[in-house]
Coordinates of C-alpha atoms and ligand atoms in Angstrom, one line a residue:
M60 CA 29.2 -26.1 9.3
Q61 CA 33.1 -26.0 9.3
S62 CA 35.4 -26.3 6.2
L63 CA 37.5 -29.1 5.0
A64 CA 40.5 -27.1 5.9
A65 CA 39.4 -26.8 9.6
V66 CA 38.8 -30.9 9.3
L67 CA 42.5 -31.5 8.1
L68 CA 43.7 -29.1 11.2
F69 CA 41.7 -31.2 13.8
A70 CA 42.9 -34.5 12.1
A71 CA 46.6 -32.7 12.3
A72 CA 45.6 -31.7 16.3
L73 CA 44.4 -35.2 17.0
Q74 CA 48.0 -36.8 16.1
Q75 CA 49.4 -34.7 18.7
Q76 CA 46.7 -34.7 21.5
P77 CA 44.3 -37.5 21.6
L78 CA 40.5 -36.6 22.8
T79 CA 40.1 -37.3 26.4
I80 CA 36.6 -38.6 27.9
A81 CA 36.1 -38.7 31.4
V82 CA 32.9 -40.2 32.7
D83 CA 31.9 -39.5 36.2
A84 CA 29.4 -42.5 37.0
R85 CA 29.4 -42.0 41.0
D86 CA 25.5 -40.7 40.4
A87 CA 24.3 -43.8 38.4
R88 CA 22.4 -45.0 41.0
R89 CA 20.2 -41.8 40.4
G90 CA 20.5 -42.7 36.7
L91 CA 23.2 -39.7 35.8
F92 CA 26.1 -40.3 34.0
H93 CA 28.0 -36.9 34.0
T94 CA 30.9 -37.0 30.9
T95 CA 33.6 -34.1 29.9
V96 CA 34.9 -34.5 26.4
T97 CA 38.3 -32.5 25.9
M98 CA 39.0 -32.0 22.2
P99 CA 41.8 -30.2 20.7
A100 CA 40.8 -26.8 18.6
H101 CA 41.5 -24.0 16.6
A102 CA 40.0 -20.6 16.5
G103 CA 37.1 -20.8 14.2
A104 CA 34.3 -22.6 13.2
M105 CA 34.1 -25.9 14.4
R106 CA 31.6 -28.8 14.4
F107 CA 31.2 -31.7 16.9
V108 CA 28.5 -34.7 16.6
Y109 CA 26.8 -37.0 19.0
P110 CA 26.9 -41.0 17.7
K111 CA 23.8 -41.4 15.7
W112 CA 24.2 -44.7 13.8
I113 CA 24.9 -47.0 16.0
P114 CA 26.8 -50.7 14.9
G115 CA 25.0 -53.8 16.1
E116 CA 21.6 -51.7 16.2
H117 CA 21.9 -50.7 12.6
L118 CA 19.6 -47.8 13.1
P119 CA 19.8 -44.1 13.9
S120 CA 19.1 -44.8 17.5
G121 CA 21.5 -42.7 19.4
P122 CA 19.9 -41.6 22.2
I123 CA 20.0 -38.1 21.4
E124 CA 17.3 -37.3 23.8
E125 CA 18.8 -38.7 26.7
M126 CA 22.0 -36.0 26.6
L127 CA 21.1 -33.2 28.9
G128 CA 22.9 -30.0 30.4
L129 CA 25.1 -29.5 27.0
R130 CA 27.9 -26.9 28.0
V131 CA 31.1 -26.0 25.9
T132 CA 33.7 -24.1 27.3
A133 CA 37.4 -23.1 26.0
G134 CA 40.3 -21.9 28.4
G135 CA 37.2 -21.5 31.1
Q136 CA 35.2 -19.3 29.0
T137 CA 31.7 -20.5 28.2
L138 CA 30.9 -21.0 24.3
A139 CA 27.3 -20.5 22.6
W140 CA 26.5 -23.4 20.7
R141 CA 23.9 -24.3 18.0
R142 CA 22.1 -27.6 16.9
D143 CA 22.2 -28.1 13.3
P144 CA 18.3 -27.2 12.3
V145 CA 17.9 -30.4 10.5
D146 CA 20.5 -32.9 11.5
M147 CA 19.7 -33.1 15.3
F148 CA 23.2 -34.7 16.5
A149 CA 25.0 -32.2 15.1
F150 CA 26.6 -28.9 16.7
D151 CA 28.3 -25.9 15.7
I152 CA 30.8 -23.4 17.9
D153 CA 33.1 -20.6 17.2
V154 CA 36.4 -21.4 18.9
P155 CA 37.9 -18.3 20.1
K156 CA 41.5 -16.8 19.4
G157 CA 43.9 -18.3 21.5
A158 CA 42.0 -21.6 22.4
T159 CA 43.9 -24.7 21.8
S160 CA 41.0 -27.2 23.2
V161 CA 37.5 -27.1 24.1
D162 CA 35.4 -28.7 26.6
V163 CA 32.3 -30.4 25.8
S164 CA 30.5 -31.7 29.3
F165 CA 27.2 -33.1 29.4
D166 CA 24.8 -35.8 31.2
Y167 CA 23.4 -38.8 29.8
V168 CA 20.6 -39.6 31.6
S169 CA 19.3 -43.1 32.2
P170 CA 15.5 -44.1 30.8
P171 CA 13.1 -44.8 33.2
A172 CA 12.1 -48.7 33.2
G173 CA 9.1 -49.2 31.0
Y174 CA 9.7 -46.4 28.5
G175 CA 11.2 -48.9 25.6
S176 CA 13.2 -51.9 25.2
G177 CA 15.9 -51.3 23.2
Y178 CA 19.7 -49.7 23.9
G179 CA 19.2 -46.2 25.1
E180 CA 15.5 -46.9 25.9
S181 CA 15.8 -49.1 29.1
P182 CA 17.7 -48.2 32.2
N183 CA 21.3 -48.4 32.0
A184 CA 21.8 -48.0 35.6
T185 CA 19.9 -49.7 39.0
Q186 CA 20.6 -49.4 42.5
H187 CA 23.2 -51.9 42.4
L188 CA 24.7 -52.0 38.8
L189 CA 25.4 -49.8 35.5
D190 CA 26.0 -50.4 32.1
L191 CA 28.4 -48.1 29.9
P192 CA 28.0 -48.1 26.4
W193 CA 30.8 -45.3 25.4
N194 CA 28.5 -44.0 22.8
H195 CA 25.9 -42.4 25.0
V196 CA 28.7 -40.3 26.8
V197 CA 30.9 -39.1 23.6
V198 CA 31.1 -36.1 21.2
Y199 CA 33.7 -36.0 18.7
P200 CA 34.8 -33.6 16.0
A201 CA 32.8 -34.2 12.9
G202 CA 34.4 -35.2 9.5
L203 CA 36.8 -37.6 10.7
R204 CA 36.8 -41.4 10.3
T205 CA 36.5 -42.5 14.1
D206 CA 39.4 -45.1 13.4
A207 CA 41.9 -41.9 13.2
I208 CA 40.4 -40.4 16.2
E209 CA 42.5 -41.5 19.1
V210 CA 41.0 -41.5 22.7
Q211 CA 42.0 -41.3 26.3
A212 CA 38.8 -42.5 28.4
S213 CA 38.5 -42.9 32.2
V214 CA 35.7 -43.4 34.5
R215 CA 34.9 -43.0 38.2
L216 CA 32.4 -45.8 39.5
P217 CA 30.3 -45.7 42.5
Q218 CA 32.5 -46.5 45.6
G219 CA 33.2 -50.5 45.6
W220 CA 31.9 -51.7 42.4
N221 CA 33.7 -54.0 40.4
F222 CA 33.8 -53.7 36.8
E223 CA 34.6 -55.4 33.5
T224 CA 35.3 -54.3 30.2
A225 CA 37.6 -55.5 26.7
L226 CA 39.1 -52.1 27.0
P227 CA 43.1 -52.2 28.4
V228 CA 43.1 -50.7 31.6
A229 CA 46.2 -48.3 32.1
K230 CA 45.7 -47.3 35.5
K231 CA 43.2 -48.1 38.4
N232 CA 43.4 -46.1 41.7
G233 CA 40.5 -47.0 44.0
D234 CA 37.1 -46.3 42.3
A235 CA 38.8 -44.1 39.0
I236 CA 40.0 -46.2 36.4
D237 CA 42.2 -45.1 33.6
F238 CA 42.1 -47.1 30.1
T239 CA 44.9 -47.2 27.5
A240 CA 44.6 -45.1 24.8
V241 CA 42.5 -46.5 21.6
S242 CA 40.7 -45.6 18.8
L243 CA 37.0 -44.4 19.1
T244 CA 36.0 -47.0 17.1
T245 CA 37.4 -49.5 19.8
L246 CA 36.0 -47.5 22.7
I247 CA 32.5 -47.5 21.2
D248 CA 33.3 -51.3 20.6
S249 CA 34.3 -51.7 24.2
P250 CA 31.2 -51.3 26.8
L251 CA 31.9 -51.5 30.6
I252 CA 29.8 -53.1 33.2
A253 CA 30.1 -52.3 36.8
G254 CA 28.4 -53.8 40.0
E255 CA 28.0 -54.2 43.4
H256 CA 27.2 -57.9 43.2
F257 CA 29.7 -59.5 40.8
R258 CA 31.2 -62.5 39.3
A259 CA 34.1 -63.6 36.9
I260 CA 34.1 -66.7 34.9
S261 CA 37.1 -67.9 32.9
F262 CA 36.1 -70.4 30.0
T263 CA 39.8 -70.3 28.5
D264 CA 42.9 -68.1 28.9
D265 CA 41.1 -65.6 26.2
V266 CA 37.6 -66.0 26.9
K267 CA 36.1 -64.6 30.1
M268 CA 32.7 -63.6 31.5
G269 CA 32.0 -60.8 33.8
I270 CA 28.3 -60.6 35.4
V271 CA 26.9 -58.0 37.4
A272 CA 23.2 -58.3 39.3
D273 CA 21.0 -56.9 41.3
T274 CA 21.2 -59.4 43.8
D275 CA 23.9 -61.9 44.8
A276 CA 21.9 -65.0 44.3
A277 CA 21.3 -64.1 40.8
L278 CA 25.0 -64.7 39.9
A279 CA 24.9 -68.3 40.1
L280 CA 25.3 -69.7 36.5
P281 CA 25.2 -73.3 37.5
P282 CA 28.3 -75.5 36.6
E283 CA 26.6 -77.7 33.8
R284 CA 25.9 -74.4 32.0
I285 CA 29.5 -73.0 32.7
A286 CA 30.6 -76.4 31.1
Q287 CA 28.5 -76.0 28.0
L288 CA 29.9 -72.9 27.6
T289 CA 33.5 -74.0 27.8
K290 CA 32.6 -76.5 25.0
L291 CA 30.8 -73.5 22.9
V292 CA 34.3 -71.8 22.6
A293 CA 36.1 -74.9 21.4
Q294 CA 33.2 -75.6 18.9
T295 CA 33.2 -72.0 17.6
E296 CA 37.0 -72.4 17.0
A297 CA 36.5 -75.5 15.6
L298 CA 33.9 -74.4 12.9
F299 CA 35.6 -71.2 11.9
G300 CA 39.4 -72.3 12.6
A301 CA 40.4 -69.0 13.8
H302 CA 39.3 -66.2 15.9
H303 CA 39.3 -62.1 15.2
Y304 CA 39.6 -60.9 19.0
R305 CA 42.4 -60.7 21.3
T306 CA 40.7 -61.8 24.5
Y307 CA 36.8 -62.0 24.6
R308 CA 34.3 -61.2 27.5
W309 CA 30.5 -61.8 27.6
L310 CA 29.6 -59.0 29.8
V311 CA 26.2 -59.9 31.3
S312 CA 23.7 -57.6 33.6
L313 CA 21.2 -59.1 35.3
S314 CA 18.2 -57.1 36.1
D315 CA 14.1 -57.1 35.9
L316 CA 15.0 -53.3 35.2
V317 CA 17.5 -53.3 32.3
G318 CA 15.6 -55.3 29.5
S319 CA 16.8 -58.3 27.8
Q320 CA 18.8 -58.0 25.2
G321 CA 22.2 -58.6 23.5
L322 CA 24.5 -56.4 21.7
E323 CA 27.6 -57.6 19.8
H324 CA 31.2 -56.0 19.6
H325 CA 34.1 -57.6 18.3
E326 CA 35.7 -58.5 21.8
S327 CA 33.0 -58.4 24.2
S328 CA 29.1 -58.3 24.1
D329 CA 26.6 -56.6 26.1
N330 CA 24.3 -59.0 27.6
R331 CA 21.1 -58.0 29.6
F332 CA 18.8 -60.4 30.9
A333 CA 16.2 -60.4 33.8
E334 CA 17.5 -60.8 37.2
H335 CA 16.9 -64.7 37.5
G336 CA 18.3 -65.3 33.6
F337 CA 21.0 -67.2 35.1
T338 CA 19.1 -69.3 37.7
D339 CA 15.4 -69.6 36.5
P340 CA 15.8 -73.2 34.2
E341 CA 12.8 -71.9 31.7
L342 CA 15.0 -68.5 31.1
Q343 CA 18.4 -70.2 30.8
K344 CA 17.1 -72.1 27.7
L345 CA 16.9 -68.5 26.2
T346 CA 19.4 -66.5 28.0
I347 CA 22.3 -69.1 27.3
G348 CA 21.1 -69.3 23.3
T349 CA 21.8 -65.5 23.6
L350 CA 25.1 -65.7 24.4
T351 CA 26.0 -68.0 21.6
H352 CA 24.4 -65.7 19.2
E353 CA 26.5 -62.8 20.4
F354 CA 29.8 -65.1 20.4
T355 CA 29.4 -65.7 16.8
H356 CA 28.7 -62.1 15.8
S357 CA 32.4 -61.7 16.5
W358 CA 33.2 -63.7 13.3
N359 CA 29.9 -62.7 11.6
G360 CA 29.1 -59.2 11.8
K361 CA 32.3 -57.9 13.3
Y362 CA 35.0 -59.1 11.5
R363 CA 33.1 -59.7 8.3
R364 CA 30.2 -57.2 7.7
P365 CA 28.3 -56.1 5.0
A366 CA 30.0 -53.1 3.1
G367 CA 26.7 -51.2 3.3
L368 CA 27.4 -51.5 7.5
A369 CA 30.8 -50.7 7.5
T370 CA 30.9 -47.5 7.6
P371 CA 33.7 -44.6 8.3
D372 CA 31.9 -43.0 11.7
Y373 CA 28.5 -42.9 13.3
Q374 CA 26.9 -40.4 11.4
Q375 CA 27.0 -41.8 8.1
P376 CA 23.6 -44.3 7.2
M377 CA 23.9 -47.7 7.5
L378 CA 22.6 -50.1 5.0
G379 CA 21.1 -53.0 6.3
E380 CA 20.0 -55.1 3.1
L381 CA 22.2 -58.0 3.6
L382 CA 21.2 -58.0 7.5
W383 CA 19.8 -61.7 6.4
V384 CA 23.5 -62.6 6.2
Y385 CA 24.8 -60.6 9.3
E386 CA 22.0 -61.8 11.7
G387 CA 20.6 -64.6 9.5
M388 CA 23.7 -66.8 8.9
T389 CA 24.4 -65.7 12.7
R390 CA 20.7 -67.7 13.7
Y391 CA 21.7 -70.6 11.4
L392 CA 25.3 -70.8 12.5
G393 CA 25.1 -69.5 16.0
D394 CA 21.5 -70.5 17.5
F395 CA 21.2 -73.7 15.6
V396 CA 24.6 -75.2 14.7
L397 CA 26.6 -74.1 17.4
V398 CA 23.9 -74.2 20.3
S399 CA 23.5 -77.8 19.1
R400 CA 27.3 -78.9 18.5
S401 CA 28.0 -77.4 22.2
G402 CA 25.3 -78.9 24.1
V403 CA 24.0 -75.4 25.1
R404 CA 20.5 -76.8 24.0
A405 CA 19.4 -80.1 23.8
P406 CA 18.5 -81.8 20.7
E407 CA 14.8 -82.1 21.4
L408 CA 14.9 -78.2 22.1
V409 CA 16.7 -76.8 19.1
R410 CA 14.1 -79.2 16.7
E411 CA 11.2 -77.4 18.7
H412 CA 13.1 -73.8 18.2
V413 CA 13.3 -75.0 14.6
A414 CA 9.7 -75.8 14.4
F415 CA 8.6 -72.9 16.4
V416 CA 10.5 -70.4 13.5
A417 CA 9.4 -72.4 10.4
A418 CA 5.7 -72.6 11.4
N419 CA 5.4 -69.1 12.8
L420 CA 6.9 -67.6 9.3
D421 CA 4.5 -70.1 7.1
R422 CA 1.4 -69.3 9.5
N423 CA 1.7 -66.0 11.4
R424 CA 3.3 -63.6 8.3
T425 CA 0.4 -63.1 6.0
G426 CA 2.8 -60.1 5.5
R427 CA 5.1 -62.1 3.5
N428 CA 2.4 -61.8 0.8
W429 CA 3.4 -58.2 -0.2
R430 CA 7.0 -58.1 1.4
P431 CA 9.9 -59.9 0.5
L432 CA 12.0 -60.9 3.1
A433 CA 15.2 -58.8 1.9
D434 CA 12.9 -55.8 2.6
T435 CA 12.7 -56.7 6.5
A436 CA 16.1 -55.9 6.3
A437 CA 16.5 -53.0 3.9
G438 CA 13.3 -51.4 5.5
A439 CA 14.4 -52.4 9.1
G440 CA 14.4 -48.7 10.2
S441 CA 10.5 -49.0 9.1
I442 CA 9.8 -51.8 11.4
G443 CA 12.2 -51.1 14.7
G444 CA 9.7 -48.2 15.8
A445 CA 6.6 -50.0 15.1
P446 CA 4.1 -51.1 17.5
F447 CA 3.7 -54.9 18.0
A448 CA 0.2 -55.0 16.6
W449 CA -0.1 -56.2 13.3
T450 CA 3.1 -57.7 13.3
A451 CA 1.6 -60.9 11.2
Y452 CA 0.6 -58.4 8.6
R453 CA 3.8 -56.0 8.5
R454 CA 6.4 -58.8 9.0
A455 CA 9.1 -58.2 11.8
F456 CA 12.9 -58.3 11.6
D457 CA 12.3 -61.7 9.9
Y458 CA 15.8 -61.8 8.1
Y459 CA 16.6 -63.2 11.6
D460 CA 14.3 -66.4 11.7
E461 CA 13.5 -66.9 8.0
S462 CA 17.4 -67.1 7.5
L463 CA 17.9 -69.8 9.7
L464 CA 15.9 -71.6 7.1
V465 CA 17.2 -70.0 3.8
W466 CA 21.0 -71.3 5.1
L467 CA 19.7 -74.7 6.3
D468 CA 18.6 -74.9 2.3
V469 CA 22.3 -73.6 1.4
D470 CA 23.7 -76.1 3.7
T471 CA 21.6 -79.6 2.7
A472 CA 22.0 -78.2 -1.1
M473 CA 26.0 -78.2 -0.5
R474 CA 25.7 -81.6 1.0
Q475 CA 23.2 -82.9 -1.9
K476 CA 25.4 -81.7 -4.7
S477 CA 29.0 -82.7 -3.5
G478 CA 27.8 -86.4 -2.3
G479 CA 28.1 -85.2 1.6
R480 CA 31.9 -84.0 1.0
K481 CA 31.2 -80.2 1.3
S482 CA 28.9 -78.3 3.8
M483 CA 28.4 -74.8 5.1
D484 CA 31.3 -76.1 7.5
D485 CA 33.6 -75.1 4.6
F486 CA 32.0 -71.6 3.7
A487 CA 32.2 -70.8 7.4
R488 CA 36.0 -71.4 7.6
A489 CA 36.4 -70.1 4.2
F490 CA 34.5 -66.7 4.8
F491 CA 35.0 -66.2 8.6
G492 CA 38.3 -68.3 9.2
P493 CA 42.2 -68.4 9.4
P494 CA 44.1 -66.5 9.8
S495 CA 43.5 -65.2 13.2
S496 CA 43.8 -61.8 14.0
A497 CA 43.1 -58.7 16.3
P498 CA 39.8 -56.9 15.4
M499 CA 39.6 -55.8 11.9
V500 CA 36.8 -55.1 9.6
K501 CA 36.6 -57.0 5.9
P502 CA 33.6 -55.9 4.3
Y503 CA 31.6 -57.9 1.8
T504 CA 28.8 -57.4 -1.2
F505 CA 25.7 -59.6 -2.4
D506 CA 28.5 -60.8 -5.0
D507 CA 31.3 -61.7 -2.8
V508 CA 28.8 -63.9 -0.6
V509 CA 27.9 -65.6 -4.2
A510 CA 31.6 -66.2 -4.7
A511 CA 32.7 -67.7 -1.6
L512 CA 29.6 -70.3 -1.8
N513 CA 30.9 -71.0 -5.1
G514 CA 34.3 -71.4 -3.7
V515 CA 33.0 -74.4 -1.9
V516 CA 30.1 -75.8 -4.4
A517 CA 29.7 -74.6 -7.9
N518 CA 26.0 -73.7 -8.2
D519 CA 23.8 -71.0 -9.1
W520 CA 23.6 -69.2 -5.8
A521 CA 22.7 -66.0 -6.9
A522 CA 19.6 -67.0 -8.6
F523 CA 18.9 -69.9 -5.3
L524 CA 19.4 -66.8 -2.7
R525 CA 17.2 -64.1 -5.0
D526 CA 14.4 -66.8 -5.4
R527 CA 14.5 -67.3 -1.4
V528 CA 15.2 -63.8 -0.4
Y529 CA 14.5 -61.0 -3.0
R530 CA 10.8 -62.4 -4.3
V531 CA 7.6 -62.2 -2.5
T532 CA 7.4 -66.0 -1.3
P533 CA 4.0 -67.2 0.3
H534 CA 5.8 -70.0 2.0
P535 CA 9.1 -69.9 4.1
P536 CA 11.8 -72.6 2.6
L537 CA 10.2 -75.4 4.4
G538 CA 11.8 -77.7 1.8
A539 CA 14.9 -77.0 3.6
L540 CA 13.6 -79.5 6.5
E541 CA 12.6 -82.1 4.2
A542 CA 16.0 -82.1 2.7
A543 CA 17.4 -82.5 6.2
G544 CA 15.3 -85.3 6.7
W545 CA 12.3 -83.8 8.8
K546 CA 9.0 -82.4 8.2
L547 CA 6.8 -79.7 10.0
V548 CA 3.7 -81.2 11.8
Y549 CA 1.1 -79.9 14.3
D550 CA -0.5 -81.4 17.4
D551 CA -2.2 -80.7 20.6
Q552 CA 1.2 -80.7 22.7
P553 CA 2.8 -77.9 23.9
N554 CA 6.0 -76.8 22.0
D555 CA 9.1 -76.8 24.4
Y556 CA 10.6 -73.8 22.7
M557 CA 7.4 -72.0 22.8
K558 CA 7.3 -72.4 26.8
P559 CA 10.2 -70.1 27.9
R560 CA 9.3 -67.6 25.0
D561 CA 6.1 -67.2 26.1
Y562 CA 7.1 -67.4 29.9
S563 CA 9.6 -64.5 29.5
S564 CA 7.4 -62.3 27.4
H565 CA 4.4 -63.1 29.1
R566 CA 2.5 -64.3 26.4
V567 CA 0.0 -67.1 26.0
D568 CA 0.5 -67.9 22.0
V569 CA -2.3 -69.9 20.3
T570 CA -1.8 -68.5 17.1
F571 CA -1.7 -72.0 15.4
S572 CA -5.0 -72.5 16.6
I573 CA -7.1 -69.6 16.3
G574 CA -4.6 -66.9 15.3
I575 CA -4.1 -64.8 18.8
L576 CA -1.2 -63.7 20.4
F577 CA -2.5 -62.7 23.9
H578 CA -0.8 -61.0 26.6
D579 CA -1.2 -62.8 29.8
D580 CA -3.4 -60.2 31.0
G581 CA -6.2 -60.9 28.3
K582 CA -4.9 -58.1 26.0
I583 CA -4.8 -59.0 21.8
D584 CA -0.8 -58.4 21.3
D585 CA -1.1 -59.6 17.9
L586 CA -3.5 -61.5 15.7
T587 CA -3.1 -63.3 12.4
P588 CA -5.0 -62.0 9.5
G589 CA -7.5 -64.9 7.9
T590 CA -7.5 -66.7 10.9
P591 CA -11.1 -67.6 13.1
A592 CA -10.2 -65.0 15.5
A593 CA -9.9 -62.5 12.7
E594 CA -12.9 -63.7 10.8
A595 CA -15.0 -63.3 14.3
G596 CA -14.1 -59.6 14.2
L597 CA -11.6 -59.2 16.6
M598 CA -8.3 -56.9 16.6
P599 CA -4.9 -56.2 17.9
G600 CA -5.6 -54.3 21.0
M601 CA -8.6 -55.3 22.2
T602 CA -8.9 -57.2 25.7
V603 CA -10.6 -60.4 26.2
T604 CA -12.2 -60.3 29.2
S605 CA -14.1 -63.9 29.2
I606 CA -14.2 -67.0 27.0
N607 CA -17.6 -69.2 27.1
G608 CA -18.9 -67.4 30.2
R609 CA -15.5 -68.2 32.2
K610 CA -13.4 -65.0 33.3
W611 CA -10.2 -64.9 31.1
S612 CA -7.1 -66.7 32.0
A613 CA -4.3 -68.6 30.0
D614 CA -5.9 -71.5 31.7
A615 CA -9.4 -71.0 30.4
V616 CA -8.3 -70.1 26.5
R617 CA -6.6 -73.7 26.7
E618 CA -9.2 -75.7 28.2
E619 CA -12.0 -74.0 26.2
L620 CA -10.1 -74.5 22.9
A621 CA -9.1 -78.3 24.1
A622 CA -12.8 -78.6 24.5
K623 CA -12.8 -78.3 20.5
K624 CA -16.1 -76.4 20.8
P625 CA -16.7 -72.8 18.9
L626 CA -15.6 -69.9 21.5
E627 CA -17.9 -66.9 22.5
V628 CA -15.7 -64.3 23.8
I629 CA -16.3 -60.8 25.3
A630 CA -13.6 -58.4 24.2
G631 CA -13.4 -54.5 25.3
Y632 CA -11.8 -51.8 23.3
G633 CA -11.8 -48.6 25.6
E634 CA -14.7 -48.3 27.1
H635 CA -16.8 -50.3 24.4
V636 CA -17.2 -54.0 24.7
G637 CA -18.8 -56.8 22.4
T638 CA -19.3 -60.3 22.2
Y639 CA -17.7 -62.0 19.6
R640 CA -18.1 -65.7 18.2
I641 CA -15.0 -67.8 17.2
D642 CA -16.0 -70.6 14.5
Y643 CA -13.4 -73.2 15.3
R644 CA -13.3 -76.4 16.5
G645 CA -9.9 -77.8 15.7
G646 CA -8.3 -78.2 19.5
L647 CA -5.3 -76.7 20.8
Q648 CA -2.3 -77.2 17.7
Y649 CA 1.4 -76.6 18.3
P650 CA 4.2 -77.3 15.7
H651 CA 6.8 -80.0 15.8
L652 CA 9.5 -81.7 13.8
E653 CA 8.7 -85.2 12.4
R654 CA 11.1 -87.7 10.7
V655 CA 10.6 -88.3 7.1
E656 CA 10.8 -92.0 7.2
G657 CA 13.9 -93.2 4.4
K658 CA 15.5 -90.0 4.4
A659 CA 18.9 -89.6 5.5
D660 CA 18.7 -87.4 8.7
L661 CA 21.1 -84.6 7.8
L662 CA 19.8 -82.3 10.3
S663 CA 21.2 -84.4 13.4
E664 CA 24.6 -84.6 11.2
I665 CA 24.6 -80.7 11.2
M666 CA 23.9 -80.6 15.2
K667 CA 26.9 -83.3 16.0
A668 CA 29.5 -81.8 17.8
K669 CA 33.0 -82.1 15.9
Ligands
LIG114 ZN1 22.5 -60.5 16.5

């Protein structure tokens, strides 16, 4: 440990001399990122730390297991380091007399494909591209606010690779790039992508996209999608009435190795999709939606942030209870309102998405009988590392999807109570809008959200939200759909949103008929308790090899279900195989929305471009 006096001394030294971070990514193709962090120092005990709680991930997910080859030197002399026996992310050293700085060098090693899907679990580099979230390659003095630590970063890239980042460039010399000094907060908020196959697109003077891909062919985002994203920027600005970035960049990596995910930042987002995520029309339906979601986060999540997630450094625990606002209202405003208004998704596809969300939360979440929605947020850490099996019973990160219905419920209630004069558009402008600014964080609490809602339309919003979010509720707020003029129905026609979802995740979803979410090799990825498949004695983890005498395939499952006969399946678990009878004759079932005759169509009204 180090004393408060030592922390203050480091703070004073940092005023004179910023931290420097030199990343050598020339070995990225081999999965190695070499880094050297130079910190001002004084003789005596010193502690430095590796970022642990990562913004946007909301979890202690800093990839400490990939930090290898740690070496500390001062004035050419190697110093012994000791890891804190309790906090694996903290390191103590004794700085010798006369030393004014220490160099901490280590390698961040990119994990292999297939190890995991989160940031720091999937590869950061392929033979053709790299993703560099700076938190992977940084250590910093303990005890200081990261806003107060000035850093000067530089990177060496593989020869001839192009790059994109929101970080301002000070100097570029071939493949060596020096960035302007920024706070450590801004550095970690500004990842870099680089690659051999590169494309830049400008949507407006301020909003751009950089794409790196494993092949040139993958860069071909079609012109009509570019037009939709241009409209998205205009519709987002119209919704909020201001923005809180200087410039904004979608950073996109297209590779079958890096995993599919998106991570938000103030002035950029780190979007990773399958190699054909921009060129396969089915995958586009999902990837373009992710771009909308991450862009919305620049307002909701980065600028306005739950107080529990607005921590002073990366070591203090983040409290995720209000993620149903941070992620949940982004699901509503980004993945429903803006995705519709921009034309990024056609109205029919948006309604199919809403139908799937409502049905999935209603039918495939028996966990809602014990776990309130708020606990999926407060307990996100207990869900993040869980296996997929038993998701229906456990619940997942439901604060995303279910909040789409919660905020639709709020929106329709506002419109109804105000005679159509007020809506969530007014809340969005008041809470996230003017004046425009450079990146800054304005934290909020539950009471702040309630007060802002009351500023639009007076109501007991605290009770309204507590009923839907903090109580155990056997059903999601399906009344929101009816209030918007639509209702949830089921028939044998496939749901158009489930198609790309199943296709990209290699799954066959027959949960709404027999309760099984299959992997496309016949493995039962999850099974909903209380459904015919569960009653038959099947369980997640088993693999179905035959159905009614036919070898397992997605077509065989669908055709045998469509025949409305009971199913006899052979399923194995390890070395043991058994026969199971699923007593179900209801045919294939998929969710859709249907108009409620005679009721105003508020849903379409909300989806209309402004
Ligand atoms: Zn999000």
